[in-house]
């Protein structure tokens, strides 16, 4: 129904997102201009009327050249991009570590709890409608399909409300029958997908079949959320949160048991020796050349991991004997855009950080050399080599003239985004 644009305010240069009402001709013929404008206006009013850390903020609403629009806060990440969900939704996606999956789900449910408190049913909870801020806060967006509790809209039967695989069965059958439990079903599908990399197809398989970090005893906690009958699901978002907090506690206990037990050789993975030299010069590499250039799979994860030999030279610098590269342990204290990332590297050289003046932004190939596989079993016990604040790292490589490549250190993949997006950067240099 609408198109979203990234905009820049004059003078201040502040980046925001603008959603423009621009329905396709079929929807226009189905509902009519007046109904569509009423739905769009209500979407903006609904979002603007709620103050909650897990609901996106609306900044302005107006009409331009005959078309309605509203402006909201801009965030460069969403959960759909993070798990690698594509247009063909039923394809495999990236698995999210247990703690992070619970973390994102609990935030989503807290946002839903706030909506449901006001009698608002979202009806389109899915990964792409969950924005993720620079500081890992989930923000629910896109209220275009929302309705008030008990509201009957009488939309045309041919108009589908919700997204395939995420919409609850009762909502697909009768959109007006959707209630809070329908939103909880969608949140349950999203959690299942994060934990397993799959959608809960009928018959729904136990999540523990696909993720060795999950205990069979936990399956019912997850499966209850995706029961086909609403009365068999959690009664409220708050009840769902309580259940996930319980699972989180059990997970932390399991991790503690694993880490206190004798070594069982968990988390083995394929490693490779460093090539003669890892590419250090920035390049412009298009998306269709990424697999060949970076040696990654269709979900942008590396096929192999470096056989590193890290030596801590100081609290601020680590040396990898395998690649002859010096790395900052941390990097920028806060996320920065791509241009500011370059400026930060310039300051490292002006200050001769750790005695060197040859610091540079890493290439994607260099970043991939410090990436480890997602931890399993004893892998959760290892002390991290690098500061865990800097989870999303810029590279010096461009994808297009306006976008650059970055790496997720904790989720284990690479991708690209507009250079005005905000990620961290850490300096690298070759040891003389």
Short mmCIF file of C-alpha atoms in Angstrom, two decimals:
data_model
loop_
_atom_site.label_atom_id
_atom_site.label_comp_id
_atom_site.label_asym_id
_atom_site.label_seq_id
_atom_site.Cartn_x
_atom_site.Cartn_y
_atom_site.Cartn_z
CA UNK A 1 0.00 0.00 0.00
CA UNK A 2 2.94 2.30 0.59
CA UNK A 3 6.54 2.78 -0.45
CA UNK A 4 9.26 3.60 2.05
CA UNK A 5 12.05 6.04 1.19
CA UNK A 6 15.11 7.11 3.10
CA UNK A 7 15.22 10.90 3.37
CA UNK A 8 17.66 13.50 4.62
CA UNK A 9 16.54 16.64 6.40
CA UNK A 10 17.97 19.92 5.05
CA UNK A 11 20.53 21.76 7.19
CA UNK A 12 20.81 19.10 9.93
CA UNK A 13 21.41 16.16 7.58
CA UNK A 14 19.35 13.91 9.87
CA UNK A 15 18.26 10.66 8.19
CA UNK A 16 14.64 9.49 8.51
CA UNK A 17 12.23 7.13 6.74
CA UNK A 18 9.27 8.41 4.72
CA UNK A 19 6.33 6.13 3.94
CA UNK A 20 4.38 7.37 0.92
CA UNK A 21 0.85 6.14 0.23
CA UNK A 22 1.08 4.70 -3.27
CA UNK A 23 -1.34 1.75 -3.63
CA UNK A 24 -1.22 -0.45 -6.69
CA UNK A 25 -4.14 -0.17 -9.13
CA UNK A 26 -5.63 -3.51 -8.09
CA UNK A 27 -5.85 -2.52 -4.42
CA UNK A 28 -7.23 0.86 -5.43
CA UNK A 29 -10.01 -0.78 -7.46
CA UNK A 30 -10.70 -3.22 -4.63
CA UNK A 31 -10.99 -0.76 -1.74
CA UNK A 32 -11.29 2.69 -3.26
CA UNK A 33 -9.17 5.77 -2.62
CA UNK A 34 -11.19 7.00 0.37
CA UNK A 35 -10.90 3.71 2.31
CA UNK A 36 -7.19 3.39 1.55
CA UNK A 37 -6.46 6.94 2.73
CA UNK A 38 -8.48 6.28 5.90
CA UNK A 39 -6.45 3.11 6.59
CA UNK A 40 -3.15 4.91 5.98
CA UNK A 41 -4.12 7.84 8.21
CA UNK A 42 -5.21 5.49 10.97
CA UNK A 43 -1.90 3.62 10.71
CA UNK A 44 0.04 6.84 11.34
CA UNK A 45 -2.29 7.98 14.14
CA UNK A 46 -2.07 4.58 15.84
CA UNK A 47 1.73 4.55 15.82
CA UNK A 48 2.00 8.20 16.88
CA UNK A 49 -0.33 7.65 19.82
CA UNK A 50 1.86 5.02 21.48
CA UNK A 51 5.05 5.74 23.42
CA UNK A 52 6.95 2.52 23.99
CA UNK A 53 10.61 1.52 23.45
CA UNK A 54 9.54 -1.35 21.17
CA UNK A 55 7.23 0.69 18.89
CA UNK A 56 8.67 2.86 16.12
CA UNK A 57 8.24 6.65 16.50
CA UNK A 58 6.22 8.78 14.06
CA UNK A 59 7.71 12.24 13.45
CA UNK A 60 5.35 13.91 10.96
CA UNK A 61 2.28 13.40 8.73
CA UNK A 62 1.22 15.42 5.69
CA UNK A 63 0.15 15.38 2.06
CA UNK A 64 2.39 16.21 -0.92
CA UNK A 65 1.34 16.41 -4.55
CA UNK A 66 -1.96 14.78 -3.62
CA UNK A 67 -0.40 11.82 -1.79
CA UNK A 68 -0.36 11.19 1.95
CA UNK A 69 2.88 10.38 3.72
CA UNK A 70 4.30 10.06 7.20
CA UNK A 71 7.86 10.26 8.50
CA UNK A 72 9.32 7.91 11.08
CA UNK A 73 12.68 7.20 12.66
CA UNK A 74 15.10 5.38 10.34
CA UNK A 75 16.92 2.17 11.25
CA UNK A 76 19.13 0.33 8.79
CA UNK A 77 18.50 -3.18 10.16
CA UNK A 78 15.47 -5.40 10.49
CA UNK A 79 15.11 -8.98 11.61
CA UNK A 80 14.30 -10.19 8.08
CA UNK A 81 17.67 -8.97 6.78
CA UNK A 82 19.45 -10.38 9.82
CA UNK A 83 18.13 -13.93 9.32
CA UNK A 84 18.50 -13.76 5.54
CA UNK A 85 14.82 -14.23 4.72
CA UNK A 86 14.14 -13.76 1.02
CA UNK A 87 11.11 -13.38 -1.23
CA UNK A 88 10.68 -17.16 -1.17
CA UNK A 89 9.88 -17.25 2.52
CA UNK A 90 9.89 -21.03 2.89
CA UNK A 91 13.61 -21.30 2.05
CA UNK A 92 16.22 -21.88 4.76
CA UNK A 93 17.29 -18.88 6.82
CA UNK A 94 20.12 -18.19 9.27
CA UNK A 95 19.83 -19.60 12.79
CA UNK A 96 20.06 -17.05 15.60
CA UNK A 97 21.79 -18.10 18.86
CA UNK A 98 19.33 -19.08 21.60
CA UNK A 99 19.93 -16.08 23.86
CA UNK A 100 19.61 -13.58 20.99
CA UNK A 101 16.45 -15.26 19.65
CA UNK A 102 14.84 -15.07 23.09
CA UNK A 103 16.08 -11.48 23.49
CA UNK A 104 14.46 -10.32 20.24
CA UNK A 105 11.25 -12.28 20.87
CA UNK A 106 10.79 -10.93 24.39
CA UNK A 107 11.18 -7.35 23.12
CA UNK A 108 8.64 -8.02 20.35
CA UNK A 109 6.17 -9.44 22.85
CA UNK A 110 6.59 -6.45 25.15
CA UNK A 111 5.73 -4.19 22.22
CA UNK A 112 2.71 -6.36 21.41
CA UNK A 113 1.63 -6.26 25.04
CA UNK A 114 1.53 -2.46 24.78
CA UNK A 115 -0.55 -2.61 21.59
CA UNK A 116 -2.95 -5.17 23.00
CA UNK A 117 -3.39 -3.02 26.11
CA UNK A 118 -5.01 -0.43 23.82
CA UNK A 119 -7.00 -3.08 21.98
CA UNK A 120 -4.81 -2.88 18.85
CA UNK A 121 -4.20 -6.11 16.89
CA UNK A 122 -1.21 -5.74 14.54
CA UNK A 123 -2.04 -8.65 12.17
CA UNK A 124 1.28 -8.51 10.31
CA UNK A 125 4.06 -9.44 12.73
CA UNK A 126 6.97 -10.82 10.69
CA UNK A 127 10.77 -10.36 10.63
CA UNK A 128 10.74 -7.52 8.08
CA UNK A 129 8.31 -5.54 10.26
CA UNK A 130 10.67 -5.67 13.22
CA UNK A 131 13.28 -2.94 12.94
CA UNK A 132 16.48 -3.37 14.98
CA UNK A 133 18.23 -0.24 16.20
CA UNK A 134 21.96 0.45 16.41
CA UNK A 135 21.77 -0.64 20.06
CA UNK A 136 19.85 -3.90 19.43
CA UNK A 137 16.40 -2.65 20.40
CA UNK A 138 13.45 -4.12 18.47
CA UNK A 139 10.91 -1.63 17.08
CA UNK A 140 7.58 -2.89 15.71
CA UNK A 141 6.53 -1.02 12.55
CA UNK A 142 4.00 -1.17 9.69
CA UNK A 143 0.55 -0.91 11.26
CA UNK A 144 -1.23 -0.79 7.89
CA UNK A 145 -3.16 -4.02 8.56
CA UNK A 146 -3.87 -3.39 12.23
CA UNK A 147 -7.37 -3.27 13.69
CA UNK A 148 -9.05 -2.50 16.99
CA UNK A 149 -10.32 -5.35 19.15
CA UNK A 150 -13.86 -6.23 18.04
CA UNK A 151 -13.70 -4.06 14.90
CA UNK A 152 -15.38 -5.55 11.80
CA UNK A 153 -14.03 -4.07 8.54
CA UNK A 154 -15.81 -6.21 5.95
CA UNK A 155 -12.91 -6.08 3.50
CA UNK A 156 -13.35 -7.89 0.16
CA UNK A 157 -12.90 -11.67 0.44
CA UNK A 158 -10.12 -11.57 -2.16
CA UNK A 159 -8.04 -9.24 0.07
CA UNK A 160 -5.60 -11.25 2.16
CA UNK A 161 -4.67 -9.75 5.53
CA UNK A 162 -1.25 -10.74 6.85
CA UNK A 163 1.82 -12.44 5.41
CA UNK A 164 1.96 -16.07 4.23
CA UNK A 165 3.40 -18.48 6.83
CA UNK A 166 3.24 -15.83 9.58
CA UNK A 167 -0.50 -15.10 9.66
CA UNK A 168 -2.46 -17.26 12.12
CA UNK A 169 -4.83 -19.88 10.60
CA UNK A 170 -7.96 -18.14 11.95
CA UNK A 171 -6.75 -14.81 10.50
CA UNK A 172 -6.22 -16.34 7.06
CA UNK A 173 -9.74 -17.77 7.18
CA UNK A 174 -11.45 -14.67 8.58
CA UNK A 175 -9.27 -11.55 9.09
CA UNK A 176 -11.90 -9.91 11.29
CA UNK A 177 -11.65 -12.80 13.78
CA UNK A 178 -7.98 -12.05 14.54
CA UNK A 179 -7.30 -11.21 18.17
CA UNK A 180 -4.22 -10.84 20.39
CA UNK A 181 -3.53 -14.58 20.14
CA UNK A 182 -3.21 -14.20 16.36
CA UNK A 183 -0.30 -11.80 16.89
CA UNK A 184 1.23 -14.27 19.36
CA UNK A 185 1.07 -17.00 16.70
CA UNK A 186 3.05 -14.77 14.32
CA UNK A 187 5.60 -14.06 17.06
CA UNK A 188 5.83 -17.80 17.70
CA UNK A 189 6.51 -18.54 14.03
CA UNK A 190 9.24 -15.90 14.06
CA UNK A 191 10.85 -17.41 17.17
CA UNK A 192 10.69 -20.93 15.69
CA UNK A 193 12.37 -19.65 12.54
CA UNK A 194 15.16 -17.90 14.45
CA UNK A 195 15.89 -21.04 16.47
CA UNK A 196 15.74 -23.54 13.60
CA UNK A 197 16.26 -21.66 10.32
CA UNK A 198 12.93 -23.14 9.17
CA UNK A 199 9.23 -22.34 9.19
CA UNK A 200 6.92 -24.55 11.29
CA UNK A 201 5.35 -26.52 8.44
CA UNK A 202 2.56 -29.02 9.15
CA UNK A 203 3.09 -31.29 11.01
CA UNK A 204 5.24 -28.98 13.13
CA UNK A 205 8.54 -30.66 14.03
CA UNK A 206 10.15 -30.17 17.43
CA UNK A 207 12.70 -27.33 17.37
CA UNK A 208 15.26 -29.50 19.17
CA UNK A 209 15.49 -31.67 16.02
CA UNK A 210 17.20 -28.81 14.19
CA UNK A 211 19.20 -27.07 16.92
CA UNK A 212 21.50 -29.06 19.25
CA UNK A 213 21.48 -26.23 21.80
CA UNK A 214 17.78 -26.85 22.50
CA UNK A 215 16.62 -29.52 24.95
CA UNK A 216 13.65 -31.74 24.11
CA UNK A 217 12.11 -30.67 27.42
CA UNK A 218 11.83 -27.13 26.03
CA UNK A 219 9.96 -28.03 22.84
CA UNK A 220 6.49 -27.64 24.32
CA UNK A 221 7.28 -24.08 25.44
CA UNK A 222 7.99 -23.11 21.81
CA UNK A 223 5.34 -25.27 20.13
CA UNK A 224 2.53 -23.89 22.27
CA UNK A 225 2.94 -20.53 20.54
CA UNK A 226 2.24 -22.01 17.09
CA UNK A 227 -0.75 -24.21 17.91
CA UNK A 228 -3.39 -23.94 15.20
CA UNK A 229 -6.21 -23.41 17.69
CA UNK A 230 -6.06 -19.99 19.43
CA UNK A 231 -7.29 -21.40 22.75
CA UNK A 232 -4.26 -23.72 22.89
CA UNK A 233 -1.75 -20.85 22.62
CA UNK A 234 -0.51 -18.46 25.28
CA UNK A 235 -3.39 -16.35 26.55
CA UNK A 236 -1.47 -13.06 26.41
CA UNK A 237 1.84 -11.51 25.39
CA UNK A 238 2.72 -11.26 29.07
CA UNK A 239 2.20 -15.01 29.57
CA UNK A 240 4.39 -15.69 26.52
CA UNK A 241 7.12 -13.44 27.96
CA UNK A 242 7.00 -15.31 31.29
CA UNK A 243 7.40 -18.61 29.44
CA UNK A 244 10.41 -17.35 27.48
CA UNK A 245 12.01 -15.94 30.63
CA UNK A 246 11.68 -19.44 32.13
CA UNK A 247 13.30 -20.99 29.05
CA UNK A 248 16.06 -18.38 29.21
CA UNK A 249 16.77 -19.39 32.81
CA UNK A 250 16.93 -23.07 31.82
CA UNK A 251 19.25 -22.21 28.94
CA UNK A 252 21.62 -20.30 31.22
CA UNK A 253 21.66 -23.25 33.65
CA UNK A 254 22.43 -25.63 30.78
CA UNK A 255 25.26 -23.41 29.58
CA UNK A 256 26.70 -23.31 33.09
CA UNK A 257 26.60 -27.14 33.30
CA UNK A 258 28.32 -27.49 29.93
CA UNK A 259 31.06 -25.05 30.85
CA UNK A 260 31.76 -26.70 34.20
CA UNK A 261 31.95 -30.22 32.73
CA UNK A 262 35.08 -31.92 31.30
CA UNK A 263 35.78 -31.15 27.66
CA UNK A 264 33.54 -33.04 25.23
CA UNK A 265 35.02 -31.49 22.07
CA UNK A 266 31.93 -29.57 21.06
CA UNK A 267 31.96 -27.04 18.28
CA UNK A 268 34.52 -28.57 15.91
CA UNK A 269 34.57 -26.96 12.47
CA UNK A 270 36.49 -26.85 9.22
CA UNK A 271 39.45 -24.49 9.29
CA UNK A 272 41.84 -23.35 6.61
CA UNK A 273 45.35 -21.98 6.67
CA UNK A 274 45.76 -18.38 5.63
CA UNK A 275 46.50 -17.81 1.94
CA UNK A 276 49.82 -16.23 1.06
CA UNK A 277 48.20 -12.82 1.55
CA UNK A 278 44.66 -11.77 2.34
CA UNK A 279 43.36 -8.98 0.12
CA UNK A 280 43.88 -5.64 1.85
CA UNK A 281 42.98 -3.16 -0.90
CA UNK A 282 39.38 -1.89 -1.06
CA UNK A 283 37.31 -2.96 -4.04
CA UNK A 284 33.81 -2.47 -5.44
CA UNK A 285 32.21 -5.91 -5.41
CA UNK A 286 28.64 -6.42 -6.60
CA UNK A 287 26.18 -8.78 -4.90
CA UNK A 288 26.38 -11.33 -7.71
CA UNK A 289 30.18 -11.52 -7.35
CA UNK A 290 30.10 -11.94 -3.55
CA UNK A 291 30.11 -15.74 -3.39
CA UNK A 292 33.13 -16.01 -5.68
CA UNK A 293 35.09 -13.14 -4.11
CA UNK A 294 34.32 -13.77 -0.45
CA UNK A 295 33.85 -17.58 -0.54
CA UNK A 296 30.44 -17.51 1.14
CA UNK A 297 27.25 -19.55 0.73
CA UNK A 298 23.79 -18.37 -0.39
CA UNK A 299 23.13 -17.00 3.10
CA UNK A 300 26.43 -15.08 2.97
CA UNK A 301 28.14 -17.30 5.54
CA UNK A 302 31.75 -18.45 5.00
CA UNK A 303 32.38 -21.99 3.81
CA UNK A 304 35.50 -22.25 5.99
CA UNK A 305 36.98 -20.50 9.01
CA UNK A 306 40.53 -19.34 9.54
CA UNK A 307 42.86 -21.44 11.70
CA UNK A 308 43.78 -18.42 13.82
CA UNK A 309 46.65 -18.04 16.26
CA UNK A 310 45.80 -14.99 18.34
CA UNK A 311 48.28 -13.30 20.70
CA UNK A 312 47.15 -10.50 23.01
CA UNK A 313 49.83 -7.81 22.68
CA UNK A 314 48.07 -5.31 24.96
CA UNK A 315 44.57 -4.62 26.29
CA UNK A 316 43.89 -2.80 23.00
CA UNK A 317 45.60 -4.88 20.30
CA UNK A 318 45.56 -8.52 19.18
CA UNK A 319 47.99 -10.10 16.72
CA UNK A 320 46.97 -13.05 14.54
CA UNK A 321 50.09 -15.03 13.63
CA UNK A 322 48.10 -16.95 11.02
CA UNK A 323 47.46 -13.85 8.91
CA UNK A 324 50.17 -11.45 10.20
CA UNK A 325 47.44 -8.93 11.00
CA UNK A 326 47.17 -6.62 13.99
CA UNK A 327 43.61 -5.88 15.13
CA UNK A 328 42.01 -3.47 17.51
CA UNK A 329 40.32 -5.37 20.31
CA UNK A 330 37.46 -2.85 20.32
CA UNK A 331 37.09 -0.06 17.77
CA UNK A 332 34.63 2.79 17.74
CA UNK A 333 32.72 3.15 20.99
CA UNK A 334 29.50 3.89 19.11
CA UNK A 335 28.07 3.01 15.66
CA UNK A 336 29.10 5.41 12.88
CA UNK A 337 28.31 5.83 9.21
CA UNK A 338 30.80 4.74 6.55
CA UNK A 339 32.34 8.17 6.04
CA UNK A 340 32.88 8.64 9.78
CA UNK A 341 34.39 5.16 9.94
CA UNK A 342 37.12 6.34 7.55
CA UNK A 343 37.67 9.43 9.68
CA UNK A 344 38.09 7.25 12.76
CA UNK A 345 40.83 5.24 11.03
CA UNK A 346 42.51 8.51 10.09
CA UNK A 347 42.60 9.50 13.76
CA UNK A 348 44.22 6.17 14.68
CA UNK A 349 47.05 6.94 12.27
CA UNK A 350 47.44 10.56 13.39
CA UNK A 351 47.70 9.35 16.99
CA UNK A 352 50.03 6.46 16.04
CA UNK A 353 47.76 4.02 17.86
CA UNK A 354 49.88 1.31 19.54
CA UNK A 355 52.91 2.78 17.77
CA UNK A 356 51.64 2.21 14.21
CA UNK A 357 50.58 4.67 11.51
CA UNK A 358 49.40 2.14 8.93
CA UNK A 359 45.93 1.34 10.28
CA UNK A 360 43.19 0.86 7.69
CA UNK A 361 39.59 -0.22 7.41
CA UNK A 362 39.52 -3.99 6.85
CA UNK A 363 38.35 -5.64 3.67
CA UNK A 364 35.57 -8.21 3.93
CA UNK A 365 38.15 -10.95 3.38
CA UNK A 366 40.15 -9.65 6.35
CA UNK A 367 37.02 -9.44 8.50
CA UNK A 368 36.07 -13.00 7.58
CA UNK A 369 39.50 -14.13 8.80
CA UNK A 370 38.50 -13.31 12.42
CA UNK A 371 35.01 -14.80 12.20
CA UNK A 372 34.23 -17.93 14.22
CA UNK A 373 31.32 -20.34 13.64
CA UNK A 374 28.21 -19.83 15.74
CA UNK A 375 28.96 -21.47 19.10
CA UNK A 376 27.46 -24.83 20.03
CA UNK A 377 27.98 -26.82 23.20
CA UNK A 378 31.36 -25.93 24.67
CA UNK A 379 31.70 -23.15 22.14
CA UNK A 380 29.54 -21.05 24.46
CA UNK A 381 32.22 -21.33 27.16
CA UNK A 382 35.11 -19.72 25.29
CA UNK A 383 36.07 -16.22 26.33
CA UNK A 384 35.59 -13.88 23.35
CA UNK A 385 38.78 -12.65 21.71
CA UNK A 386 37.30 -9.30 20.69
CA UNK A 387 35.14 -6.77 22.50
CA UNK A 388 31.52 -7.89 22.08
CA UNK A 389 30.21 -4.33 21.85
CA UNK A 390 31.31 -4.08 18.22
CA UNK A 391 29.10 -6.80 16.71
CA UNK A 392 28.45 -5.12 13.35
CA UNK A 393 31.59 -4.05 11.50
CA UNK A 394 32.07 -1.88 8.42
CA UNK A 395 34.52 -2.95 5.73
CA UNK A 396 36.29 -0.70 3.23
CA UNK A 397 34.67 -2.62 0.34
CA UNK A 398 31.81 -1.04 -1.59
CA UNK A 399 28.92 -2.95 -3.14
CA UNK A 400 27.55 -0.05 -5.20
CA UNK A 401 28.36 3.65 -5.36
CA UNK A 402 26.06 4.28 -2.39
CA UNK A 403 26.44 1.06 -0.37
CA UNK A 404 29.26 -0.78 1.40
CA UNK A 405 29.83 -4.25 2.80
CA UNK A 406 29.75 -5.07 6.52
CA UNK A 407 30.01 -8.18 8.70
CA UNK A 408 27.98 -9.41 11.66
CA UNK A 409 30.58 -10.77 14.07
CA UNK A 410 28.06 -12.53 16.33
CA UNK A 411 25.56 -13.83 13.75
CA UNK A 412 28.27 -14.93 11.33
CA UNK A 413 27.38 -13.41 7.96
CA UNK A 414 28.23 -10.54 5.62
CA UNK A 415 25.90 -8.16 3.82
CA UNK A 416 25.79 -4.62 2.45
CA UNK A 417 23.88 -1.48 3.31
CA UNK A 418 23.70 2.19 2.44
CA UNK A 419 26.80 4.09 3.55
CA UNK A 420 24.66 6.34 5.72
CA UNK A 421 23.81 3.31 7.90
CA UNK A 422 25.41 2.97 11.31
CA UNK A 423 27.83 0.18 12.25
CA UNK A 424 31.07 -0.04 14.21
CA UNK A 425 34.57 -0.19 12.76
CA UNK A 426 37.81 -1.65 14.07
CA UNK A 427 41.22 -0.90 12.63
CA UNK A 428 43.58 -3.50 11.15
CA UNK A 429 47.17 -3.27 9.94
CA UNK A 430 49.82 -5.65 8.69
CA UNK A 431 52.67 -6.28 11.07
CA UNK A 432 55.98 -5.12 9.52
#
